[in-house]
C-alpha positions as a Markdown table, in Angstrom:
| # | Residue | x | y | z |
|---|---|---|---|---|
| 1 | Met | 20.5 | 11.3 | -1.1 |
| 2 | Lys | 19.8 | 7.5 | -1.3 |
| 3 | Ser | 18.4 | 6.1 | 1.7 |
| 4 | Glu | 20.2 | 3.1 | 3.5 |
| 5 | Ile | 18.1 | -0.3 | 3.5 |
| 6 | Leu | 16.0 | -0.8 | 6.6 |
| 7 | Leu | 16.8 | -4.0 | 8.5 |
| 8 | Asp | 14.3 | -6.7 | 8.0 |
| 9 | Gln | 15.1 | -9.4 | 10.7 |
| 10 | Leu | 16.2 | -8.1 | 14.0 |
| 11 | Asp | 16.1 | -9.0 | 17.7 |
| 12 | Pro | 13.9 | -6.8 | 19.2 |
| 13 | Val | 14.9 | -7.5 | 22.8 |
| 14 | Arg | 18.4 | -6.5 | 22.2 |
| 15 | Phe | 17.4 | -3.4 | 20.3 |
| 16 | Ala | 15.2 | -2.6 | 23.3 |
| 17 | Leu | 17.5 | -2.9 | 26.2 |
| 18 | Lys | 20.0 | -0.7 | 24.4 |
| 19 | Glu | 17.0 | 1.9 | 23.3 |
| 20 | Arg | 18.3 | 1.6 | 19.9 |
| 21 | Asp | 16.6 | 3.4 | 16.7 |
| 22 | Thr | 16.8 | 2.3 | 13.1 |
| 23 | Ala | 15.9 | 4.0 | 10.1 |
| 24 | Gly | 16.1 | 3.1 | 6.4 |
| 25 | Gly | 14.2 | 2.5 | 3.1 |
| 26 | Ile | 12.5 | -0.7 | 1.9 |
| 27 | Glu | 12.2 | -1.2 | -1.9 |
| 28 | Leu | 8.5 | -1.8 | -2.9 |
| 29 | Ser | 9.5 | -4.8 | -5.1 |
| 30 | Ser | 10.4 | -6.3 | -1.8 |
| 31 | Leu | 6.9 | -6.2 | -0.3 |
| 32 | Lys | 5.5 | -9.0 | -2.5 |
| 33 | Arg | 1.9 | -8.8 | -1.0 |
| 34 | Leu | 1.8 | -4.9 | -1.6 |
| 35 | Ser | 3.6 | -5.5 | -5.3 |
| 36 | Glu | 0.5 | -7.4 | -6.4 |
| 37 | Leu | -1.9 | -4.2 | -5.7 |
| 38 | Leu | 1.0 | -1.8 | -7.6 |
| 39 | His | 1.0 | -0.4 | -11.2 |
| 40 | Ser | 4.7 | 0.3 | -10.7 |
| 41 | Thr | 7.0 | -1.2 | -7.8 |
| 42 | Asp | 9.6 | 1.6 | -8.5 |
| 43 | Gly | 10.4 | 3.7 | -5.1 |
| 44 | Leu | 10.9 | 3.2 | -1.6 |
| 45 | Val | 8.9 | 3.0 | 1.7 |
| 46 | Glu | 10.7 | 5.3 | 4.2 |
| 47 | Ala | 10.3 | 4.1 | 8.0 |
| 48 | Arg | 12.0 | 4.8 | 11.5 |
| 49 | Phe | 11.5 | 2.6 | 14.4 |
| 50 | Ser | 12.5 | 3.4 | 18.2 |
| 51 | Phe | 12.9 | 0.3 | 20.6 |
| 52 | Ser | 12.1 | 0.6 | 24.3 |
| 53 | Arg | 10.7 | -1.3 | 27.2 |
| 54 | Glu | 7.3 | -0.5 | 28.9 |
| 55 | Gly | 7.1 | -2.5 | 31.9 |
| 56 | Lys | 8.1 | -6.2 | 31.3 |
| 57 | Lys | 7.3 | -5.6 | 27.5 |
| 58 | Ile | 8.9 | -4.3 | 24.4 |
| 59 | Ala | 7.6 | -1.2 | 22.8 |
| 60 | Ile | 8.6 | -0.6 | 19.1 |
| 61 | Arg | 7.1 | 2.6 | 17.7 |
| 62 | Gly | 7.8 | 4.3 | 14.5 |
| 63 | Asp | 6.3 | 5.9 | 11.3 |
| 64 | Met | 6.6 | 5.4 | 7.6 |
| 65 | Lys | 5.5 | 7.1 | 4.5 |
| 66 | Ala | 5.7 | 6.2 | 0.9 |
| 67 | Gln | 4.3 | 7.3 | -2.6 |
| 68 | Leu | 2.5 | 4.2 | -4.3 |
| 69 | Lys | 1.3 | 4.2 | -7.9 |
| 70 | Leu | -1.8 | 1.9 | -7.6 |
| 71 | Val | -3.8 | 0.3 | -10.2 |
| 72 | Cys | -7.0 | 2.0 | -11.1 |
| 73 | His | -10.1 | 0.0 | -11.0 |
| 74 | Arg | -11.9 | 2.1 | -13.3 |
| 75 | Cys | -9.1 | 2.6 | -16.3 |
| 76 | Gly | -6.3 | 0.2 | -15.2 |
| 77 | Gly | -4.0 | 3.1 | -15.2 |
| 78 | Pro | -1.8 | 4.2 | -12.3 |
| 79 | Val | -3.3 | 6.2 | -9.4 |
| 80 | Asp | -1.1 | 8.3 | -7.1 |
| 81 | Phe | -1.4 | 7.6 | -3.5 |
| 82 | Ser | 0.5 | 9.0 | -0.5 |
| 83 | Val | 0.7 | 6.8 | 2.3 |
| 84 | Glu | 1.8 | 7.8 | 6.0 |
| 85 | Gly | 1.6 | 6.1 | 9.1 |
| 86 | Gln | 2.3 | 5.2 | 12.6 |
| 87 | Val | 3.5 | 2.1 | 14.0 |
| 88 | Ala | 3.3 | 0.8 | 17.7 |
| 89 | Val | 3.7 | -2.8 | 18.3 |
| 90 | Ser | 5.0 | -5.0 | 20.6 |
| 91 | Pro | 6.8 | -8.6 | 20.1 |
| 92 | Val | 4.9 | -11.8 | 21.5 |
| 93 | Thr | 5.8 | -15.4 | 21.0 |
| 94 | Thr | 2.4 | -16.6 | 21.2 |
| 95 | Glu | -1.4 | -15.6 | 21.3 |
| 96 | Ala | -1.6 | -16.1 | 25.0 |
| 97 | Asp | 1.1 | -12.8 | 25.2 |
| 98 | Glu | -1.5 | -10.5 | 23.8 |
| 99 | Pro | -3.8 | -9.7 | 26.7 |
| 100 | Glu | -0.6 | -8.5 | 28.5 |
| 101 | Leu | 0.2 | -5.8 | 26.0 |
| 102 | Pro | 0.5 | -2.4 | 27.3 |
| 103 | Glu | -2.3 | 0.1 | 25.9 |
| 104 | Gly | -2.0 | 1.2 | 22.3 |
| 105 | Leu | 0.4 | -1.5 | 21.4 |
| 106 | Glu | -0.6 | -4.2 | 18.7 |
| 107 | Pro | 1.1 | -7.4 | 18.5 |
| 108 | Val | 3.8 | -8.8 | 16.0 |
| 109 | Leu | 4.9 | -12.5 | 15.9 |
| 110 | Met | 8.2 | -13.0 | 17.1 |
| 111 | Val | 9.9 | -16.1 | 15.5 |
| 112 | Asp | 13.4 | -17.2 | 16.9 |
| 113 | Arg | 13.6 | -14.2 | 18.7 |
| 114 | Glu | 13.4 | -12.0 | 15.9 |
| 115 | Ile | 10.7 | -9.9 | 14.2 |
| 116 | Ser | 10.5 | -8.7 | 10.4 |
| 117 | Leu | 10.1 | -4.9 | 10.2 |
| 118 | Trp | 9.4 | -5.2 | 6.6 |
| 119 | Gln | 6.3 | -7.3 | 7.4 |
| 120 | Val | 5.1 | -4.7 | 10.0 |
| 121 | Val | 5.4 | -2.1 | 7.4 |
| 122 | Glu | 3.9 | -3.7 | 4.6 |
| 123 | Asp | 1.0 | -4.6 | 7.2 |
| 124 | Glu | 0.6 | -1.0 | 8.0 |
| 125 | Ile | 0.4 | 0.0 | 4.4 |
| 126 | Leu | -2.3 | -2.6 | 3.1 |
| 127 | Leu | -4.5 | -1.5 | 6.2 |
| 128 | Ala | -4.0 | 2.2 | 5.1 |
| 129 | Leu | -4.9 | 1.5 | 1.5 |
| 130 | Pro | -8.4 | 2.4 | 0.3 |
| 131 | Pro | -10.7 | -0.7 | -0.7 |
| 132 | Ile | -11.0 | 0.5 | -4.2 |
| 133 | His | -8.1 | 2.4 | -5.9 |
| 134 | Arg | -9.3 | 4.8 | -8.6 |
| 135 | His | -9.0 | 8.1 | -10.0 |
| 136 | Glu | -11.1 | 10.7 | -9.0 |
| 137 | Gln | -14.6 | 11.0 | -11.3 |
| 138 | Gly | -13.6 | 12.2 | -14.8 |
| 139 | Glu | -9.8 | 12.1 | -14.7 |
| 140 | Cys | -9.6 | 8.3 | -16.1 |
| 141 | Gly | -8.0 | 7.9 | -19.2 |
| 142 | Asp | -9.8 | 6.7 | -22.4 |
| 143 | Leu | -12.5 | 5.5 | -20.4 |
| 144 | Ile | -16.1 | 5.3 | -22.0 |
| 145 | Ser | -18.8 | 5.4 | -19.5 |
| 146 | Phe | -22.8 | 5.9 | -19.6 |
| 147 | Thr | -24.9 | 7.3 | -17.2 |
| 148 | Cys | -28.7 | 6.7 | -16.7 |
| 149 | Asp | -31.5 | 9.7 | -16.9 |
| 150 | Ala | -34.8 | 9.7 | -15.1 |
| 151 | Asn | -36.2 | 7.1 | -17.5 |
| 152 | Lys | -33.5 | 4.4 | -17.0 |
| 153 | Thr | -32.0 | 5.2 | -20.7 |
| 154 | Pro | -28.4 | 5.2 | -20.9 |
| 155 | Val | -27.1 | 8.4 | -22.1 |
| 156 | Lys | -23.5 | 8.8 | -23.4 |
| 157 | Asn | -21.0 | 10.9 | -21.7 |
| 158 | Glu | -18.8 | 13.8 | -23.5 |
| 159 | Arg | -15.9 | 11.5 | -23.7 |
| 160 | Glu | -17.5 | 9.1 | -25.8 |
| 161 | Ser | -16.6 | 8.9 | -29.6 |
| 162 | Thr | -18.5 | 11.4 | -31.6 |
| 163 | Ser | -19.1 | 8.7 | -34.1 |
| 164 | Asp | -22.5 | 7.1 | -33.9 |
| 165 | Asn | -21.7 | 3.8 | -36.0 |
| 166 | Pro | -18.6 | 2.0 | -34.7 |
| 167 | Phe | -18.3 | 0.5 | -38.3 |
| 168 | Ala | -18.3 | 3.9 | -39.9 |
| 169 | Ile | -14.6 | 3.8 | -40.4 |
| 170 | Leu | -14.8 | 0.3 | -42.1 |
| 171 | Lys | -17.2 | 1.8 | -44.6 |
| 172 | Ser | -14.9 | 4.8 | -45.6 |
| 173 | Leu | -12.0 | 2.0 | -46.0 |
| 174 | Arg | -14.5 | -0.1 | -48.4 |
| 175 | Ser | -15.2 | 2.9 | -50.5 |
| 176 | Glu | -11.4 | 3.5 | -51.3 |
| 177 | Asp | -11.4 | 0.3 | -53.0 |
C-alpha cells in the first residue's frame, strides 16, 4: 500500500484551532541533509502529527519511523538502521518565545505563519543517528584488518588473503610466457 505524501509547509495555528491530524510519507531523497549520510535514498519516512492548543501555545506531537541504509565507516557498504522517534514541538516566531513553551515541547521556527514538517522529521532523524555508522564487528565485507598482540606486533586476521606475497600472482603470470 502506497502512503500519501506528508504535507511539508503548513499553518500550525489553523491546524491546532481545528485540532487536525495529518499523516503520510516523505521520500528519503527529499531530505537533503539526511541524504548525504545514506547509502541509498530509496524508501520513505512514515510520520503522523496531531495539532492542539496547550494554554496559549500550539503543540505538535507525533511519531515517525523509517528503514535507512547508512554508509558503513569501516567498509563503505550499506548498514541497515531502523529509526523510530517521537516528536513534541511548538512553533515560535523568535527566540524570545522559547522560554514560554509548555514543558516537554521543543521550539520549531515558524516562517510566514508556516512550519516545515519535513524539516522537523529530518531534524529528529539526524538526532537519532549514531555518530559512527558501521556494521557489527566481523560483519563488514572484504575488509582486511589487523589486531595487535601483547608485544604490539601486527597479527593478520583470518579474513586476510592467505597469500604471503601480494605479487605472487604476477610471478605466476610471468612464468606462463
